[in-house]
Coordinates of C-alpha atoms in Angstrom, one line a residue:
M1 CA 75.3 101.2 83.9
S2 CA 76.5 102.5 80.6
Q3 CA 78.8 100.7 78.2
P4 CA 82.3 102.1 77.5
L5 CA 82.0 105.3 75.3
A6 CA 83.9 106.0 72.2
T7 CA 87.7 106.3 72.4
Q8 CA 87.6 109.8 71.0
P9 CA 87.8 112.1 74.0
S10 CA 85.1 114.7 74.7
V11 CA 86.1 118.3 75.3
L12 CA 84.7 119.5 78.5
S13 CA 84.6 123.1 79.6
G14 CA 82.0 125.7 80.5
P15 CA 80.7 128.2 83.0
A16 CA 81.2 125.7 85.9
P17 CA 84.9 124.9 85.8
A18 CA 86.4 121.8 87.3
V19 CA 88.3 122.6 90.5
M20 CA 91.6 121.2 91.7
I21 CA 91.8 121.3 95.5
D22 CA 95.2 120.4 96.9
R23 CA 97.9 121.5 99.4
P24 CA 99.5 124.9 98.8
G25 CA 102.2 124.9 96.1
S26 CA 101.3 121.5 94.7
V27 CA 102.6 120.8 91.1
D28 CA 101.5 117.2 90.8
R29 CA 97.7 117.5 90.5
D30 CA 96.1 114.2 89.9
D31 CA 92.4 115.1 90.0
A32 CA 89.8 117.8 89.6
I33 CA 86.1 117.9 90.7
G34 CA 83.2 119.1 88.7
I35 CA 79.6 119.3 90.2
E36 CA 76.3 120.0 88.5
R37 CA 72.8 120.0 89.9
V38 CA 70.6 117.4 88.2
G39 CA 67.0 117.5 89.4
D40 CA 67.2 116.9 93.2
G41 CA 70.6 115.2 92.9
W42 CA 74.0 115.9 91.5
R43 CA 76.3 114.8 88.7
L44 CA 79.7 114.4 90.3
T45 CA 82.6 114.2 87.8
V46 CA 86.1 113.4 88.9
Y47 CA 88.7 114.1 86.3
V48 CA 91.9 112.0 86.7
A49 CA 95.1 113.0 84.9
D50 CA 95.7 110.6 82.0
V51 CA 99.1 109.3 83.1
A52 CA 98.7 105.9 81.4
S53 CA 98.9 107.5 78.0
G54 CA 102.2 109.2 78.8
V55 CA 104.1 106.4 80.7
A56 CA 104.4 103.2 78.8
P57 CA 104.7 99.9 80.8
G58 CA 108.3 98.9 81.0
S59 CA 109.7 102.3 80.1
A60 CA 112.4 104.0 82.2
A61 CA 109.8 106.3 83.9
D62 CA 107.6 103.3 84.6
R63 CA 110.5 101.3 86.2
E64 CA 111.3 104.3 88.4
A65 CA 107.7 104.7 89.4
F66 CA 107.4 101.0 90.3
T67 CA 110.6 101.2 92.4
R68 CA 109.3 104.2 94.4
R69 CA 105.7 102.9 94.6
E70 CA 104.3 106.3 95.6
S71 CA 105.3 109.9 96.1
A72 CA 106.5 110.9 99.6
Y73 CA 106.0 114.3 101.2
G74 CA 108.1 114.3 104.3
G75 CA 108.7 111.7 107.0
W76 CA 111.7 109.4 107.0
R77 CA 111.8 109.4 103.1
G78 CA 111.7 113.2 102.8
T79 CA 110.2 114.6 99.6
Q80 CA 110.4 112.1 96.7
K81 CA 108.2 112.1 93.7
M82 CA 107.1 108.8 92.1
L83 CA 107.7 110.0 88.5
P84 CA 110.6 112.0 87.1
G85 CA 110.0 115.8 87.2
P86 CA 109.7 116.4 83.4
V87 CA 107.2 113.5 83.0
E88 CA 105.2 114.8 86.0
A89 CA 105.1 118.3 84.6
R90 CA 103.9 117.1 81.2
L91 CA 101.1 114.9 82.6
T92 CA 99.7 116.9 85.6
L93 CA 96.4 118.6 85.4
A94 CA 97.1 122.4 85.3
E95 CA 95.5 125.7 84.8
G96 CA 95.6 127.5 81.4
R97 CA 95.8 124.5 79.1
P98 CA 93.6 121.6 77.9
C99 CA 94.5 118.4 79.8
A100 CA 94.0 114.8 78.9
A101 CA 92.0 113.0 81.6
I102 CA 89.9 110.0 82.4
A103 CA 86.4 111.2 83.6
I104 CA 84.5 109.2 86.2
R105 CA 81.0 110.6 86.3
V106 CA 78.6 109.5 89.1
H107 CA 75.0 110.5 89.4
V108 CA 74.6 111.1 93.2
L109 CA 71.0 110.7 94.4
P110 CA 69.6 113.0 97.2
D111 CA 70.3 110.3 99.8
G112 CA 74.0 109.9 98.7
Q113 CA 73.5 106.7 96.8
A114 CA 75.3 106.3 93.5
G115 CA 73.1 105.9 90.4
R116 CA 74.4 105.8 86.9
V117 CA 78.2 105.6 86.4
D118 CA 80.0 106.6 83.2
V119 CA 83.7 106.4 82.5
E120 CA 85.3 108.0 79.4
R121 CA 88.3 109.7 78.1
A122 CA 88.1 113.5 78.2
T123 CA 90.0 116.7 77.5
V124 CA 89.2 119.1 80.2
S125 CA 89.8 122.9 80.0
G126 CA 89.3 125.8 82.3
L127 CA 90.7 124.1 85.3
V128 CA 91.1 126.2 88.5
A129 CA 93.6 125.4 91.3
L130 CA 92.8 126.2 94.9
G131 CA 94.3 125.4 98.3
H132 CA 92.0 123.9 100.9
S133 CA 91.6 127.2 102.7
Q134 CA 90.8 129.0 99.5
A135 CA 88.1 126.4 98.7
A136 CA 86.6 126.9 102.2
A137 CA 86.6 130.7 101.6
A138 CA 84.7 130.2 98.3
V139 CA 82.1 128.1 100.1
R140 CA 81.5 130.9 102.6
D141 CA 81.7 133.9 100.2
R142 CA 78.6 134.3 98.0
A143 CA 80.4 136.9 95.8
H144 CA 83.2 134.4 95.0
P145 CA 83.1 133.3 91.3
L146 CA 83.4 129.7 92.4
H147 CA 80.9 130.0 95.2
E148 CA 78.1 128.0 93.4
V149 CA 80.2 125.1 92.4
L150 CA 81.9 124.8 95.7
R151 CA 78.7 125.2 97.7
E152 CA 77.3 122.3 95.7
A153 CA 80.6 120.3 96.3
A154 CA 80.3 120.9 100.0
A155 CA 76.7 119.8 100.0
V156 CA 77.6 116.6 98.1
S157 CA 80.4 115.8 100.5
E158 CA 78.0 116.1 103.5
V159 CA 75.4 113.8 101.7
L160 CA 78.1 111.3 100.8
L161 CA 79.5 111.3 104.3
A162 CA 76.1 110.8 105.9
R163 CA 75.3 107.8 103.7
R164 CA 78.7 106.2 104.4
R165 CA 78.0 106.7 108.1
R166 CA 74.6 105.1 107.8
Q167 CA 76.2 102.1 106.0
G168 CA 78.7 101.6 108.9
A169 CA 81.8 103.2 107.5
L170 CA 84.3 104.3 110.2
A171 CA 84.1 107.9 108.9
L172 CA 84.3 111.1 111.0
Y173 CA 85.9 114.6 110.7
D174 CA 86.6 117.2 113.4
L175 CA 88.0 119.9 111.3
L176 CA 88.1 122.4 114.1
S177 CA 90.5 120.4 116.3
G178 CA 92.2 118.7 113.3
W179 CA 91.2 115.0 113.7
A180 CA 89.7 112.7 111.1
T181 CA 89.5 109.0 110.1
S182 CA 91.5 107.6 107.2
E183 CA 90.0 105.3 104.6
D184 CA 90.9 102.4 106.8
G185 CA 89.1 103.9 109.9
V186 CA 92.3 104.8 111.7
V187 CA 92.2 108.1 113.6
V188 CA 94.7 110.5 112.1
R189 CA 95.9 114.0 112.8
L190 CA 95.4 116.4 109.9
A191 CA 97.9 118.9 108.7
S192 CA 97.0 122.5 109.5
Y193 CA 96.2 123.4 105.9
E194 CA 93.8 120.4 105.7
R195 CA 91.5 121.5 108.5
T196 CA 88.8 123.0 106.3
I197 CA 85.7 121.9 104.4
G198 CA 88.0 121.7 101.3
Y199 CA 89.6 118.6 102.8
K200 CA 86.2 116.9 103.3
I201 CA 85.2 117.8 99.8
V202 CA 88.2 116.1 98.3
Q203 CA 88.1 113.1 100.6
E204 CA 84.4 112.3 100.0
C205 CA 84.5 112.9 96.2
M206 CA 87.6 110.7 95.7
I207 CA 86.1 107.9 97.9
A208 CA 82.9 108.1 95.9
A209 CA 84.8 108.0 92.6
N210 CA 87.0 105.0 93.6
T211 CA 83.9 103.2 95.0
A212 CA 81.9 103.8 91.8
L213 CA 84.8 102.7 89.6
A214 CA 85.3 99.5 91.6
S215 CA 81.7 98.6 91.0
W216 CA 81.9 99.6 87.3
A217 CA 85.0 97.5 86.7
A218 CA 83.6 94.5 88.6
Q219 CA 80.4 94.5 86.4
R220 CA 82.7 94.3 83.3
D221 CA 84.9 91.6 84.9
L222 CA 88.0 93.7 84.5
P223 CA 91.1 92.2 86.2
L224 CA 92.8 95.0 88.1
L225 CA 94.2 95.9 91.6
F226 CA 91.6 96.2 94.3
R227 CA 92.2 97.8 97.7
N228 CA 91.2 95.2 100.4
H229 CA 91.0 95.8 104.1
A230 CA 90.3 93.7 107.2
A231 CA 90.2 94.2 110.9
G232 CA 92.3 92.2 113.4
R233 CA 90.9 89.5 115.5
V234 CA 91.2 91.7 118.6
A235 CA 89.3 94.6 117.0
A236 CA 86.1 95.7 118.7
P237 CA 82.8 95.0 116.9
R238 CA 82.0 97.6 114.3
Q239 CA 79.2 99.2 116.2
T240 CA 81.3 99.4 119.4
L241 CA 84.1 101.1 117.4
L242 CA 81.5 103.5 115.8
D243 CA 80.1 104.4 119.2
D244 CA 83.6 105.0 120.6
L245 CA 84.5 107.2 117.6
D246 CA 81.3 109.3 118.2
V247 CA 82.1 109.7 121.9
A248 CA 85.8 110.6 121.3
F249 CA 85.0 113.1 118.5
A250 CA 82.1 114.7 120.5
D251 CA 84.3 115.0 123.6
G252 CA 87.2 116.5 121.6
S253 CA 89.7 115.5 124.2
A254 CA 93.2 115.3 122.6
A255 CA 94.1 112.5 125.1
R256 CA 91.0 110.5 124.3
L257 CA 91.5 110.9 120.5
E258 CA 95.2 110.0 120.8
A259 CA 94.3 106.9 122.8
L260 CA 91.7 105.9 120.1
R261 CA 94.3 106.6 117.4
E262 CA 96.7 104.1 119.1
R263 CA 93.9 101.6 119.4
T264 CA 92.8 101.8 115.8
L265 CA 96.4 101.5 114.6
M266 CA 96.8 98.3 116.7
T267 CA 93.5 96.6 115.9
L268 CA 92.8 97.6 112.2
K269 CA 95.1 96.0 109.7
A270 CA 96.7 98.1 106.9
A271 CA 94.8 97.8 103.6
E272 CA 96.5 95.9 100.9
Y273 CA 96.3 95.5 97.1
A274 CA 95.2 92.3 95.5
P275 CA 94.1 91.2 92.0
F276 CA 90.6 90.3 93.4
M277 CA 87.8 92.1 95.2
G278 CA 88.1 91.2 98.9
G279 CA 86.1 93.9 100.5
H280 CA 87.0 96.9 102.6
W281 CA 86.2 96.7 106.3
G282 CA 86.9 100.3 107.2
L283 CA 84.7 101.7 104.5
N284 CA 82.3 98.7 104.9
L285 CA 82.2 98.2 101.2
P286 CA 82.2 95.0 99.1
G287 CA 84.8 96.4 96.8
Y288 CA 87.1 99.4 96.6
L289 CA 90.2 100.5 94.6
H290 CA 92.6 103.4 94.1
A291 CA 92.4 105.2 90.8
T292 CA 92.4 108.9 91.4
S293 CA 96.1 109.5 92.0
P294 CA 98.1 108.0 89.1
L295 CA 100.8 110.6 89.4
R296 CA 101.5 109.7 93.0
R297 CA 100.6 106.0 93.4
Y298 CA 101.7 103.2 91.2
A299 CA 98.6 101.1 92.0
D300 CA 96.4 103.9 90.5
L301 CA 98.6 104.0 87.4
V302 CA 98.1 100.2 87.0
V303 CA 94.3 100.5 87.4
Q304 CA 94.2 103.4 84.9
R305 CA 96.1 101.3 82.3
V306 CA 93.5 98.5 82.6
I307 CA 90.6 101.0 82.4
S308 CA 92.1 102.8 79.4
S309 CA 92.7 99.5 77.6
H310 CA 89.0 98.6 78.1
L311 CA 87.8 102.0 76.9
D312 CA 90.0 101.6 73.8
D313 CA 88.7 98.0 73.3
A314 CA 92.3 96.8 73.6
A315 CA 93.8 93.9 75.5
S316 CA 94.8 94.6 79.1
P317 CA 98.6 95.1 79.6
Y318 CA 98.5 92.8 82.6
G319 CA 97.6 89.2 83.2
Q320 CA 96.4 87.8 86.5
D321 CA 99.9 86.7 87.5
D322 CA 101.3 90.2 86.6
L323 CA 98.8 91.8 88.9
A324 CA 99.5 89.4 91.7
S325 CA 103.3 90.2 91.4
I326 CA 102.7 93.9 91.4
A327 CA 100.4 93.7 94.4
E328 CA 102.9 91.6 96.4
A329 CA 105.7 94.1 95.6
L330 CA 103.6 97.1 96.6
N331 CA 102.3 95.5 99.8
T332 CA 105.9 94.4 100.8
G333 CA 107.2 97.9 100.1
A334 CA 104.4 99.5 102.1
R335 CA 105.1 97.2 105.1
Q336 CA 108.8 98.1 104.9
D337 CA 107.9 101.8 104.7
R338 CA 105.7 101.6 107.8
E339 CA 108.5 99.8 109.8
A340 CA 111.1 102.3 108.7
E341 CA 108.7 105.2 109.6
R342 CA 108.1 103.7 113.1
D343 CA 111.8 103.2 113.6
S344 CA 112.5 106.8 112.5
R345 CA 109.8 108.3 114.8
K346 CA 111.1 106.2 117.7
S347 CA 114.6 107.4 117.1
V348 CA 113.5 111.0 116.9
A349 CA 111.4 110.6 120.1
H350 CA 114.3 108.9 121.9
S351 CA 116.7 111.7 120.9
A352 CA 114.4 114.4 122.1
A353 CA 113.8 112.5 125.4
R354 CA 117.5 112.0 125.8
R355 CA 118.2 115.7 125.4
G356 CA 115.4 116.5 127.9
A357 CA 116.6 114.0 130.4
A358 CA 120.1 115.5 130.3
A359 CA 118.9 119.1 130.5
T360 CA 120.5 121.1 133.3
E361 CA 118.0 124.0 133.2
A362 CA 114.4 123.1 132.5
D363 CA 111.0 123.2 134.0
Y364 CA 109.0 120.0 133.7
T365 CA 106.2 120.7 136.1
G366 CA 103.8 121.5 133.2
L367 CA 104.5 118.3 131.3
D368 CA 101.5 116.0 130.9
T369 CA 101.8 112.4 132.1
S370 CA 102.6 111.0 128.7
A371 CA 105.3 113.4 127.9
F372 CA 106.9 113.1 131.3
H373 CA 106.8 109.3 131.1
A374 CA 108.7 109.3 127.8
L375 CA 111.3 111.6 129.4
L376 CA 111.6 109.5 132.6
K377 CA 111.8 106.2 130.7
R378 CA 114.7 107.5 128.6
G379 CA 116.5 108.9 131.6
C380 CA 116.2 105.7 133.6
K381 CA 117.1 103.3 130.8
E382 CA 120.2 105.3 129.8
N383 CA 121.0 106.5 133.4
I384 CA 120.7 110.2 132.4
A385 CA 120.2 112.1 135.5
G386 CA 119.6 115.7 134.6
A387 CA 118.9 117.7 137.8
P388 CA 115.5 119.1 136.6
L389 CA 114.3 115.6 135.7
V390 CA 115.4 114.1 139.0
A391 CA 113.9 116.9 141.0
E392 CA 110.6 116.6 139.1
T393 CA 110.6 112.9 139.6
A394 CA 111.0 113.4 143.3
R395 CA 108.2 115.9 143.4
R396 CA 105.8 113.7 141.5
A397 CA 106.7 110.7 143.7
T398 CA 106.0 112.7 146.8
E399 CA 102.7 113.9 145.5
G400 CA 101.6 110.4 144.4
Q401 CA 101.7 111.2 140.7
L402 CA 104.0 108.3 139.6
T403 CA 102.6 105.0 138.4
S404 CA 103.9 101.6 139.6
L405 CA 105.8 101.2 136.3
E406 CA 107.5 104.6 136.7
M407 CA 108.5 103.9 140.3
Q408 CA 109.8 100.5 139.1
M409 CA 112.0 102.3 136.5
V410 CA 113.3 104.8 139.0
L411 CA 114.0 102.2 141.8
L412 CA 115.1 99.2 139.8
V413 CA 116.4 100.5 136.4
A414 CA 118.0 103.9 137.1
G415 CA 121.2 104.0 139.0
G416 CA 124.2 106.1 140.0
P417 CA 124.5 108.9 142.5
G418 CA 122.6 111.4 140.2
W419 CA 119.3 109.5 140.7
E420 CA 119.6 109.3 144.5
E421 CA 117.1 112.1 145.2
G422 CA 114.5 110.5 142.9
R423 CA 115.0 107.0 144.1
T424 CA 114.8 107.9 147.8
A425 CA 111.6 109.9 147.2
C426 CA 110.0 107.0 145.4
L427 CA 110.9 104.5 148.2
D428 CA 109.7 107.0 150.8
A429 CA 106.4 107.4 148.9
I430 CA 105.9 103.6 148.9
A431 CA 106.7 103.4 152.6
A432 CA 103.9 105.9 153.2
A433 CA 101.5 103.6 151.2
P434 CA 103.2 100.2 151.5
E435 CA 100.5 98.4 149.5
K436 CA 102.2 99.9 146.4
A437 CA 105.3 97.8 147.1
V438 CA 103.5 94.7 145.9
S439 CA 102.4 96.5 142.7
V440 CA 105.9 97.7 141.9
L441 CA 107.3 94.2 142.4
S442 CA 104.6 92.8 140.3
V443 CA 105.4 95.2 137.5
H444 CA 109.1 94.3 137.8
S445 CA 108.3 90.6 137.3
Q446 CA 106.0 91.4 134.3
V447 CA 108.4 93.6 132.4
N448 CA 111.3 91.3 132.9
G449 CA 109.4 88.0 132.3
L450 CA 110.4 86.7 135.7
P451 CA 108.5 84.6 138.2
P452 CA 106.4 86.5 140.7
V453 CA 107.6 87.4 144.2
E454 CA 107.2 84.6 146.7
F455 CA 105.8 85.2 150.2
T456 CA 106.0 83.0 153.3
V457 CA 103.6 83.8 156.1
Q458 CA 103.5 82.4 159.6
T459 CA 100.7 82.9 162.2
F460 CA 101.3 83.2 165.9
G461 CA 99.0 83.4 168.9
Q462 CA 95.2 83.3 169.1
A463 CA 92.7 85.9 168.2
P464 CA 92.3 88.7 169.0
T465 CA 96.1 89.0 169.6
T466 CA 97.2 87.0 166.5
V467 CA 100.4 88.1 164.9
F468 CA 101.4 87.4 161.3
A469 CA 105.0 87.2 160.2
A470 CA 105.7 87.5 156.4
Q471 CA 108.9 87.4 154.4
A472 CA 109.2 88.2 150.6
S473 CA 111.8 86.7 148.3
W474 CA 112.8 87.2 144.7
P475 CA 113.2 83.8 143.1
A476 CA 115.1 84.9 140.0
G477 CA 118.7 83.6 139.5
G478 CA 120.8 81.2 141.5
S479 CA 120.7 83.1 144.8
P480 CA 117.3 84.6 145.6
V481 CA 117.1 88.0 147.2
E482 CA 115.2 88.2 150.5
G483 CA 113.7 91.0 152.4
A484 CA 113.5 91.1 156.2
R485 CA 110.7 89.2 158.0
R486 CA 108.1 91.7 159.1
S487 CA 105.1 91.3 161.4
G488 CA 101.6 92.7 161.5
S489 CA 98.3 92.2 163.1
T490 CA 96.8 91.2 159.7
K491 CA 98.3 89.0 157.1
K492 CA 98.0 91.8 154.5
A493 CA 99.8 94.4 156.6
A494 CA 102.7 91.9 157.2
R495 CA 102.9 91.1 153.5
H496 CA 103.0 94.8 152.5
Q497 CA 105.9 95.5 154.9
A498 CA 107.7 92.4 153.7
A499 CA 107.3 93.5 150.1
L500 CA 108.6 97.0 151.0
S501 CA 111.7 95.4 152.7
L502 CA 112.4 93.3 149.6
L503 CA 112.0 96.3 147.3
A504 CA 114.5 98.2 149.4
A505 CA 116.9 95.3 149.1
L506 CA 116.5 95.1 145.4
A507 CA 117.0 98.9 145.0
D508 CA 120.0 98.8 147.4
L509 CA 118.5 101.5 149.6
P510 CA 118.0 101.7 153.4
D511 CA 115.1 99.5 154.5
P512 CA 112.2 101.7 155.6
S513 CA 109.9 98.7 156.4
L514 CA 108.5 98.2 160.0
D515 CA 107.2 95.5 162.3
L516 CA 103.7 96.6 162.9
A517 CA 103.0 94.1 165.7
Q518 CA 105.0 92.4 168.5
P519 CA 108.0 90.7 166.7
V520 CA 108.0 87.0 167.0
P521 CA 111.1 84.8 167.6
E522 CA 112.8 83.5 164.5
T523 CA 112.7 79.9 166.0
A524 CA 109.0 80.0 166.8
Q525 CA 106.8 77.4 165.0
P526 CA 103.4 78.2 163.6
P527 CA 100.4 76.4 165.1
A528 CA 98.5 73.7 163.2
A529 CA 96.2 75.0 160.5
A530 CA 92.5 75.1 161.2
P531 CA 90.7 71.8 160.3
G532 CA 90.4 71.4 156.6
L533 CA 92.5 74.5 155.9
E534 CA 95.2 73.8 153.3
A535 CA 98.6 75.5 153.3
V536 CA 98.5 77.7 150.2
E537 CA 101.5 80.0 150.6
G538 CA 103.7 79.9 147.5
R539 CA 100.9 78.6 145.3
S540 CA 98.8 80.6 142.9
P541 CA 95.8 82.0 144.7
I542 CA 93.8 81.5 141.5
S543 CA 94.6 77.8 141.4
V544 CA 93.7 77.4 145.1
L545 CA 90.4 79.2 144.6
N546 CA 89.6 76.9 141.7
E547 CA 90.3 73.9 143.9
Y548 CA 88.1 75.4 146.6
Q549 CA 85.3 75.6 144.1
Q550 CA 85.8 72.0 143.0
I551 CA 85.6 70.7 146.6
K552 CA 82.5 72.9 147.3
V553 CA 84.3 75.2 149.8
I554 CA 83.1 78.1 147.7
S555 CA 80.7 78.5 144.8
G556 CA 80.0 81.1 142.0
L557 CA 83.6 82.1 141.7
S558 CA 83.9 85.0 139.1
Y559 CA 86.3 87.8 138.1
T560 CA 85.4 91.1 136.5
M561 CA 87.9 93.5 135.0
A562 CA 87.9 97.2 134.5
S563 CA 90.6 99.6 133.3
E564 CA 91.3 103.3 133.4
G565 CA 94.1 105.6 132.4
P566 CA 95.9 106.2 129.1
S567 CA 96.2 103.2 126.6
H568 CA 100.0 103.1 127.0
L569 CA 99.8 103.0 130.8
P570 CA 96.5 101.5 131.9
T571 CA 95.6 100.6 135.4
F572 CA 93.5 97.4 135.6
T573 CA 91.2 96.7 138.5
C574 CA 89.9 93.2 139.0
T575 CA 87.1 92.2 141.4
A576 CA 87.0 88.6 142.5
Q577 CA 83.7 87.2 144.0
A578 CA 82.5 84.0 145.4
T579 CA 79.9 82.6 147.9
H580 CA 81.1 80.9 151.1
D581 CA 78.8 79.4 153.7
G582 CA 75.8 81.3 152.1
A583 CA 77.5 84.7 152.2
A584 CA 79.1 86.7 149.4
V585 CA 82.9 87.3 149.7
V586 CA 84.4 90.0 147.5
A587 CA 87.9 91.4 147.0
S588 CA 89.4 93.9 144.5
A589 CA 92.9 94.8 143.5
S590 CA 94.6 97.1 140.9
A591 CA 97.8 96.6 138.9
S592 CA 99.4 97.7 135.7
T593 CA 98.5 94.3 134.0
K594 CA 95.4 92.2 133.9
A595 CA 97.2 89.1 135.1
A596 CA 98.7 90.9 138.1
A597 CA 95.4 92.5 139.0
K598 CA 93.6 89.2 138.8
T599 CA 96.3 87.4 140.9
A600 CA 96.1 90.2 143.6
A601 CA 92.3 90.1 143.7
A602 CA 92.4 86.3 144.0
A603 CA 94.9 86.6 146.8
G604 CA 92.6 89.0 148.6
L605 CA 89.6 86.8 148.1
L606 CA 91.4 83.7 149.3
E607 CA 92.6 85.6 152.4
R608 CA 89.0 86.4 153.3
V609 CA 87.7 82.9 152.6
D610 CA 90.4 81.4 154.7
A611 CA 89.7 83.9 157.5
A612 CA 86.0 82.9 157.4
R613 CA 86.9 79.2 157.5
A614 CA 89.3 79.6 160.4
E615 CA 86.7 81.6 162.3
H616 CA 84.1 78.9 161.7
A617 CA 86.6 76.2 162.7
A618 CA 87.3 78.0 166.0

């Protein structure tokens, strides 16, 4: 690595001009890219606007920039520049005039590895401003005056990306459909103007420059702000996430990519600034920093001041404590911005759903499941019963298109006469498939943090004419709600009808449940249990199965879990398995939560084990 060069800036211009690629109409251009072929590699130069020389620490412009932290271009903050307009106009890189800059020059080897890195002051002339689409057109058009330089820039970006991928960075682009990964590995949706090779050129060249500068600064032991990143404890292993990214981007499904976006947002922490090199998980780098946007990010301005002081052989304007304080303020502000943005998006989404739920003339038959769920949720929670929404709810219920959570919302959250058609259709659909009643009740207990439904079951008669009588009750509150006692020729059938009866009582709707076997007298007593068969009603079937394994009634007890559906409304299927009397016994169940699926699967397995024990005892 070279030593710092002289403080006198070099004047750089020539037949291969530096190119500024940015969004249309941009007037705050931080950086420009220059590319030269050097043997079988390239010399990549990123010119960064010299903002440090024009904004003194502690000045009015500096205080304003620190307060704002970074420029905003939409969202809840609207458009808000970090620096005052006159200061920005004076310091931005621009066409038609010589511009002061910090030049970060990286020798890129054919395999994308960074070789020699030089950093110096420069005055750059002959700058050319292009939009992303204009840059892409120049790459394609051999007659374009910038074709050669942009063709080389495109080639460098592909080489840099390939190396980052080989090194395990969470890096992918799908410019056709408009999806990419951010620095932190989060799946993001690109703006329409960014969906070109121009975007990839900028991203890869800036990441290369920031990476090279972090290494250059670390070798010189310069105290500055690094950009550190970590994954959450629940994040998948790196290779698993890389494989999932490959599959999602190859598939191109918007639903799959959206689900992966939500997953990466939840499991990958937001990167933060710190006065030490802590590594960057998303990029899989030992060190990284932000330095290429000093007009738009305060952290980059701080880094540039430290670099400039070193180049000038002067003392740094910041001590370690100063950098720690700045990092804390920037990180706190960023967290507050993310929370405000989430609240703003949620408010906007709720307002849109509220209007949709109240619409009197609309056609919702073409809405996908996610969009319809948002509409239904808002309508149920706020008791907004627009006729089109209620009619579509009834149609989807009849056709079996509603989830257990959605039926729970319609039956046990929505109210008023306007929802009558939808609520009746939901209960009728459950009556046609009564096993769903247990799932809906399970969801209700989960979302409200309440105890599960309790069942009491009695057995009458002897096989093959055994009759089971079941009754379900809701234990919440001082006076539990009970459904009617229902009979069936199997325990499961009786429980399903009992659950349906309880659900109707909770929803305050006519009870559609049935006795599926000869009703038994209310005063009848159950026969004694089979020898060695414990009474387990009202107890957790998982606990009972664990006890069965401890006393050697069963062995090899295990549970496996699978999931399907969108990330915000998954369906979990649990399979419970054990060995009893030398034979494998298996039961499966599905629910909207893992706990409910496991409990239901355990209940099914317990029922089969008990049936086998009773048969053996007979």
